């Protein structure tokens, strides 16, 4: 389409009677006289009506194009840079998409690993819970038995000690009686032997028998042990200090 238009200072095209439109070569020019002539009902009138409608549409199209021509020109000038920016933006978008996908994969892998870790931890805790409960039960049982033993032991211990003490005292008394009987029997035997020989009087025989039996020595040693804290000088084996204190 070849058309020349005058451009206003503001970049707009003149409208109305000032614009000249070059009609297509095949279009038929309609004069004002022809437009005033009545139309017949033949084929010629239909063709002329179609031409008039085409001219109106063509004129409207041209008007619209002239109205938006600055924008079209601006777009045609900016379109190369827009295409470059679009390509760069598409590349950046692809890189961003790859990064987002990688991040999502990493997050999914970490979530899976964490879930597996939690599963293993729960399994370990579950396996450890039974021994722990058994230990708690055994500890409680042992504590209960210990408490019962502590409560029962004083009575049992006291009874056992008393029994052993009574048994020991009885055994000691029996041993002392036996030794005393043996000693007394020995003393009387020695007294009888001395008197039968006629060498000593009864008193002398009794004293010698006691001296030989060691009773006097035992009595003196026990007396010295009891009196020792009150004696101011050392005590010798001859009992001289005891004799002096007695005198």
mmCIF file of C-alpha atoms in Angstrom:
data_model
loop_
_atom_site.group_PDB
_atom_site.id
_atom_site.type_symbol
_atom_site.label_atom_id
_atom_site.label_comp_id
_atom_site.label_asym_id
_atom_site.label_seq_id
_atom_site.Cartn_x
_atom_site.Cartn_y
_atom_site.Cartn_z
ATOM 1 C CA UNK A 1 0.000 0.000 0.000
ATOM 2 C CA UNK A 2 1.551 3.274 -1.149
ATOM 3 C CA UNK A 3 0.265 6.365 0.641
ATOM 4 C CA UNK A 4 1.819 9.666 1.647
ATOM 5 C CA UNK A 5 0.583 11.559 4.713
ATOM 6 C CA UNK A 6 1.462 14.860 6.253
ATOM 7 C CA UNK A 7 2.532 14.551 9.906
ATOM 8 C CA UNK A 8 1.522 17.166 12.419
ATOM 9 C CA UNK A 9 4.106 18.526 14.892
ATOM 10 C CA UNK A 10 2.701 16.338 17.663
ATOM 11 C CA UNK A 11 3.149 13.192 15.490
ATOM 12 C CA UNK A 12 -0.532 12.795 14.635
ATOM 13 C CA UNK A 13 -1.986 12.594 11.184
ATOM 14 C CA UNK A 14 -4.588 15.144 9.857
ATOM 15 C CA UNK A 15 -8.133 13.870 9.761
ATOM 16 C CA UNK A 16 -11.214 14.809 7.732
ATOM 17 C CA UNK A 17 -11.131 16.577 4.367
ATOM 18 C CA UNK A 18 -7.368 17.381 4.632
ATOM 19 C CA UNK A 19 -6.199 13.782 4.095
ATOM 20 C CA UNK A 20 -5.963 12.288 0.657
ATOM 21 C CA UNK A 21 -6.417 8.561 0.220
ATOM 22 C CA UNK A 22 -5.160 6.808 -2.851
ATOM 23 C CA UNK A 23 -7.796 4.415 -3.955
ATOM 24 C CA UNK A 24 -6.902 0.998 -5.165
ATOM 25 C CA UNK A 25 -6.379 0.658 -8.900
ATOM 26 C CA UNK A 26 -9.368 -1.570 -9.334
ATOM 27 C CA UNK A 27 -11.776 0.557 -7.297
ATOM 28 C CA UNK A 28 -14.345 2.673 -9.117
ATOM 29 C CA UNK A 29 -14.457 6.380 -8.379
ATOM 30 C CA UNK A 30 -17.941 7.608 -7.495
ATOM 31 C CA UNK A 31 -18.832 11.238 -8.216
ATOM 32 C CA UNK A 32 -21.334 13.240 -6.330
ATOM 33 C CA UNK A 33 -23.712 13.234 -9.323
ATOM 34 C CA UNK A 34 -23.547 9.455 -9.504
ATOM 35 C CA UNK A 35 -24.198 9.110 -5.837
ATOM 36 C CA UNK A 36 -27.368 11.154 -6.205
ATOM 37 C CA UNK A 37 -28.755 9.048 -9.027
ATOM 38 C CA UNK A 38 -31.423 6.530 -8.057
ATOM 39 C CA UNK A 39 -30.333 2.930 -7.772
ATOM 40 C CA UNK A 40 -31.929 0.289 -9.868
ATOM 41 C CA UNK A 41 -32.450 -3.222 -8.807
ATOM 42 C CA UNK A 42 -29.997 -4.706 -11.268
ATOM 43 C CA UNK A 43 -26.552 -6.252 -10.676
ATOM 44 C CA UNK A 44 -24.814 -2.912 -11.169
ATOM 45 C CA UNK A 45 -26.430 -1.428 -8.054
ATOM 46 C CA UNK A 46 -25.240 -4.334 -5.897
ATOM 47 C CA UNK A 47 -21.669 -3.913 -7.129
ATOM 48 C CA UNK A 48 -21.752 -0.176 -6.436
ATOM 49 C CA UNK A 49 -23.077 -0.781 -2.907
ATOM 50 C CA UNK A 50 -20.277 -3.241 -2.217
ATOM 51 C CA UNK A 51 -17.730 -0.732 -3.475
ATOM 52 C CA UNK A 52 -19.130 1.960 -1.220
ATOM 53 C CA UNK A 53 -18.928 -0.371 1.793
ATOM 54 C CA UNK A 54 -15.372 -1.377 0.937
ATOM 55 C CA UNK A 55 -14.314 2.240 0.673
ATOM 56 C CA UNK A 56 -15.807 3.030 4.062
ATOM 57 C CA UNK A 57 -14.000 0.084 5.682
ATOM 58 C CA UNK A 58 -10.771 0.989 3.962
ATOM 59 C CA UNK A 59 -11.054 4.570 5.130
ATOM 60 C CA UNK A 60 -11.689 3.503 8.704
ATOM 61 C CA UNK A 61 -8.715 1.133 8.546
ATOM 62 C CA UNK A 62 -6.455 3.879 7.285
ATOM 63 C CA UNK A 63 -7.687 6.228 9.979
ATOM 64 C CA UNK A 64 -6.970 3.615 12.647
ATOM 65 C CA UNK A 65 -3.497 2.920 11.264
ATOM 66 C CA UNK A 66 -2.692 6.637 11.157
ATOM 67 C CA UNK A 67 -3.872 7.015 14.731
ATOM 68 C CA UNK A 68 -1.605 4.210 15.983
ATOM 69 C CA UNK A 69 1.277 4.806 13.597
ATOM 70 C CA UNK A 70 3.580 6.423 16.276
ATOM 71 C CA UNK A 71 3.115 3.404 18.468
ATOM 72 C CA UNK A 72 3.834 1.076 15.545
ATOM 73 C CA UNK A 73 6.942 3.060 14.676
ATOM 74 C CA UNK A 74 8.071 3.068 18.311
ATOM 75 C CA UNK A 75 7.476 -0.682 18.493
ATOM 76 C CA UNK A 76 9.377 -1.287 15.267
ATOM 77 C CA UNK A 77 12.323 0.693 16.647
ATOM 78 C CA UNK A 78 12.295 -0.987 20.041
ATOM 79 C CA UNK A 79 11.460 -4.477 18.851
ATOM 80 C CA UNK A 80 15.126 -5.577 18.294
ATOM 81 C CA UNK A 81 16.087 -4.571 21.826
ATOM 82 C CA UNK A 82 12.875 -6.079 23.143
ATOM 83 C CA UNK A 83 13.743 -9.331 21.398
ATOM 84 C CA UNK A 84 17.272 -9.261 22.873
ATOM 85 C CA UNK A 85 15.884 -8.546 26.327
ATOM 86 C CA UNK A 86 13.308 -11.276 25.842
ATOM 87 C CA UNK A 87 16.015 -13.786 24.935
ATOM 88 C CA UNK A 88 18.102 -12.752 27.953
ATOM 89 C CA UNK A 89 15.065 -12.904 30.185
ATOM 90 C CA UNK A 90 14.204 -16.338 28.809
ATOM 91 C CA UNK A 91 17.747 -17.546 29.551
ATOM 92 C CA UNK A 92 17.578 -16.106 33.063
ATOM 93 C CA UNK A 93 14.199 -17.717 33.525
ATOM 94 C CA UNK A 94 15.589 -21.055 32.407
ATOM 95 C CA UNK A 95 18.530 -20.730 34.807
ATOM 96 C CA UNK A 96 16.147 -19.743 37.596
ATOM 97 C CA UNK A 97 13.918 -22.693 36.768
ATOM 98 C CA UNK A 98 16.907 -25.039 36.880
ATOM 99 C CA UNK A 99 17.994 -23.549 40.209
ATOM 100 C CA UNK A 100 14.488 -23.848 41.655
ATOM 101 C CA UNK A 101 14.242 -27.451 40.492
ATOM 102 C CA UNK A 102 17.648 -28.213 41.993
ATOM 103 C CA UNK A 103 16.648 -26.552 45.255
ATOM 104 C CA UNK A 104 13.393 -28.503 45.323
ATOM 105 C CA UNK A 105 15.309 -31.742 44.715
ATOM 106 C CA UNK A 106 17.753 -30.909 47.511
ATOM 107 C CA UNK A 107 14.915 -30.024 49.870
ATOM 108 C CA UNK A 108 13.091 -33.241 48.992
ATOM 109 C CA UNK A 109 16.274 -35.273 49.504
ATOM 110 C CA UNK A 110 16.928 -33.577 52.859
ATOM 111 C CA UNK A 111 13.326 -34.150 53.931
ATOM 112 C CA UNK A 112 13.626 -37.810 52.953
ATOM 113 C CA UNK A 113 16.930 -38.140 54.824
ATOM 114 C CA UNK A 114 15.447 -36.433 57.888
ATOM 115 C CA UNK A 115 12.394 -38.680 57.770
ATOM 116 C CA UNK A 116 14.644 -41.748 57.560
ATOM 117 C CA UNK A 117 16.743 -40.416 60.451
ATOM 118 C CA UNK A 118 13.635 -39.804 62.553
ATOM 119 C CA UNK A 119 12.402 -43.294 61.711
ATOM 120 C CA UNK A 120 15.712 -44.812 62.834
ATOM 121 C CA UNK A 121 15.722 -42.740 66.026
ATOM 122 C CA UNK A 122 12.166 -43.797 66.852
ATOM 123 C CA UNK A 123 13.130 -47.435 66.199
ATOM 124 C CA UNK A 124 16.138 -47.104 68.514
ATOM 125 C CA UNK A 125 14.020 -45.465 71.204
ATOM 126 C CA UNK A 126 11.381 -48.147 70.820
ATOM 127 C CA UNK A 127 13.984 -50.895 71.135
ATOM 128 C CA UNK A 128 15.570 -49.170 74.153
ATOM 129 C CA UNK A 129 12.243 -48.552 75.865
ATOM 130 C CA UNK A 130 11.653 -52.218 76.739
ATOM 131 C CA UNK A 131 15.032 -52.738 78.519
ATOM 132 C CA UNK A 132 14.553 -49.396 80.250
ATOM 133 C CA UNK A 133 11.125 -50.442 81.502
ATOM 134 C CA UNK A 134 12.557 -53.770 82.654
ATOM 135 C CA UNK A 135 15.347 -51.983 84.508
ATOM 136 C CA UNK A 136 12.811 -49.654 86.109
ATOM 137 C CA UNK A 137 10.688 -52.619 87.153
ATOM 138 C CA UNK A 138 13.681 -54.487 88.571
ATOM 139 C CA UNK A 139 14.887 -51.367 90.349
ATOM 140 C CA UNK A 140 11.460 -50.891 91.886
ATOM 141 C CA UNK A 141 11.357 -54.529 92.976
ATOM 142 C CA UNK A 142 14.856 -54.326 94.463
ATOM 143 C CA UNK A 143 13.967 -51.100 96.262
ATOM 144 C CA UNK A 144 10.829 -52.707 97.659
ATOM 145 C CA UNK A 145 12.767 -55.761 98.834
ATOM 146 C CA UNK A 146 15.429 -53.515 100.357
ATOM 147 C CA UNK A 147 12.796 -51.528 102.223
ATOM 148 C CA UNK A 148 11.185 -54.733 103.465
ATOM 149 C CA UNK A 149 14.579 -56.091 104.505
ATOM 150 C CA UNK A 150 15.457 -52.879 106.331
ATOM 151 C CA UNK A 151 12.115 -52.985 108.119
ATOM 152 C CA UNK A 152 12.516 -56.654 109.066
ATOM 153 C CA UNK A 153 16.249 -56.696 109.830
ATOM 154 C CA UNK A 154 16.261 -54.838 113.180
ATOM 155 C CA UNK A 155 13.959 -57.422 114.686
ATOM 156 C CA UNK A 156 15.809 -60.315 113.040
ATOM 157 C CA UNK A 157 19.229 -58.900 113.915
ATOM 158 C CA UNK A 158 18.241 -58.202 117.500
ATOM 159 C CA UNK A 159 16.789 -61.688 117.838
ATOM 160 C CA UNK A 160 19.863 -63.253 116.252
ATOM 161 C CA UNK A 161 22.272 -61.273 118.396
ATOM 162 C CA UNK A 162 20.328 -62.029 121.523
ATOM 163 C CA UNK A 163 20.262 -65.706 120.622
ATOM 164 C CA UNK A 164 23.994 -65.807 119.934
ATOM 165 C CA UNK A 165 24.682 -63.802 123.113
ATOM 166 C CA UNK A 166 22.606 -66.142 125.208
ATOM 167 C CA UNK A 167 24.297 -69.120 123.609
ATOM 168 C CA UNK A 168 27.757 -67.637 124.190
ATOM 169 C CA UNK A 169 26.986 -66.769 127.800
ATOM 170 C CA UNK A 170 25.600 -70.230 128.423
ATOM 171 C CA UNK A 171 28.660 -71.827 126.846
ATOM 172 C CA UNK A 172 31.004 -69.591 128.859
ATOM 173 C CA UNK A 173 29.149 -70.363 132.071
ATOM 174 C CA UNK A 174 29.257 -74.079 131.355
ATOM 175 C CA UNK A 175 32.991 -73.853 130.608
ATOM 176 C CA UNK A 176 33.623 -71.882 133.782
ATOM 177 C CA UNK A 177 31.623 -74.360 135.804
ATOM 178 C CA UNK A 178 33.531 -77.237 134.286
ATOM 179 C CA UNK A 179 36.910 -75.611 134.945
ATOM 180 C CA UNK A 180 35.837 -74.641 138.457
ATOM 181 C CA UNK A 181 34.701 -78.163 139.162
ATOM 182 C CA UNK A 182 37.979 -79.534 137.839
ATOM 183 C CA UNK A 183 39.937 -77.042 139.955
ATOM 184 C CA UNK A 184 37.945 -77.745 143.093
ATOM 185 C CA UNK A 185 38.289 -81.473 142.524
ATOM 186 C CA UNK A 186 42.038 -81.075 142.082
ATOM 187 C CA UNK A 187 42.320 -78.952 145.227
ATOM 188 C CA UNK A 188 40.427 -81.419 147.351
ATOM 189 C CA UNK A 189 42.475 -84.277 145.916
ATOM 190 C CA UNK A 190 45.713 -82.482 146.875
ATOM 191 C CA UNK A 191 44.335 -81.667 150.335
ATOM 192 C CA UNK A 192 43.390 -85.277 150.887
ATOM 193 C CA UNK A 193 46.811 -86.446 149.715
ATOM 194 C CA UNK A 194 48.621 -84.016 152.048
ATOM 195 C CA UNK A 195 46.515 -84.960 155.019
ATOM 196 C CA UNK A 196 46.954 -88.650 154.322
ATOM 197 C CA UNK A 197 50.707 -88.247 154.275
ATOM 198 C CA UNK A 198 50.467 -86.419 157.625
ATOM 199 C CA UNK A 199 53.106 -83.943 156.606
ATOM 200 C CA UNK A 200 50.944 -80.802 156.777
ATOM 201 C CA UNK A 201 48.016 -79.545 158.722
ATOM 202 C CA UNK A 202 44.670 -78.987 157.058
ATOM 203 C CA UNK A 203 45.138 -75.198 156.736
ATOM 204 C CA UNK A 204 48.572 -75.592 155.206
ATOM 205 C CA UNK A 205 47.303 -78.244 152.828
ATOM 206 C CA UNK A 206 44.448 -75.969 151.661
ATOM 207 C CA UNK A 207 46.784 -73.005 151.087
ATOM 208 C CA UNK A 208 49.325 -75.112 149.178
ATOM 209 C CA UNK A 209 46.565 -76.627 147.066
ATOM 210 C CA UNK A 210 45.249 -73.176 146.141
ATOM 211 C CA UNK A 211 48.756 -71.922 145.360
ATOM 212 C CA UNK A 212 49.443 -74.849 143.109
ATOM 213 C CA UNK A 213 46.103 -74.477 141.324
ATOM 214 C CA UNK A 214 46.927 -70.870 140.346
ATOM 215 C CA UNK A 215 43.732 -69.431 141.766
ATOM 216 C CA UNK A 216 45.617 -67.093 144.084
ATOM 217 C CA UNK A 217 47.718 -65.835 141.212
ATOM 218 C CA UNK A 218 44.623 -65.155 139.067
ATOM 219 C CA UNK A 219 42.857 -63.363 141.920
ATOM 220 C CA UNK A 220 45.918 -61.204 142.640
ATOM 221 C CA UNK A 221 46.349 -60.293 138.938
ATOM 222 C CA UNK A 222 42.705 -59.223 138.640
ATOM 223 C CA UNK A 223 42.964 -57.196 141.825
ATOM 224 C CA UNK A 224 46.107 -55.468 140.589
ATOM 225 C CA UNK A 225 44.399 -54.661 137.261
ATOM 226 C CA UNK A 226 41.483 -53.049 139.074
ATOM 227 C CA UNK A 227 43.713 -51.138 141.524
ATOM 228 C CA UNK A 228 46.328 -50.052 138.964
ATOM 229 C CA UNK A 229 44.658 -46.659 138.072
ATOM 230 C CA UNK A 230 44.838 -45.708 141.770
ATOM 231 C CA UNK A 231 48.460 -46.827 142.361
ATOM 232 C CA UNK A 232 51.033 -44.008 142.044
ATOM 233 C CA UNK A 233 54.084 -46.263 141.550
ATOM 234 C CA UNK A 234 54.683 -49.108 139.138
ATOM 235 C CA UNK A 235 53.582 -52.598 140.014
ATOM 236 C CA UNK A 236 56.107 -55.434 139.707
ATOM 237 C CA UNK A 237 55.558 -59.117 139.283
ATOM 238 C CA UNK A 238 56.351 -59.790 142.949
ATOM 239 C CA UNK A 239 53.317 -57.798 144.128
ATOM 240 C CA UNK A 240 55.572 -55.745 146.449
ATOM 241 C CA UNK A 241 53.677 -52.544 145.637
ATOM 242 C CA UNK A 242 50.373 -54.254 146.407
ATOM 243 C CA UNK A 243 51.748 -55.477 149.717
ATOM 244 C CA UNK A 244 52.929 -51.970 150.602
ATOM 245 C CA UNK A 245 49.527 -50.474 149.743
ATOM 246 C CA UNK A 246 47.810 -53.125 151.822
ATOM 247 C CA UNK A 247 50.125 -52.455 154.801
#
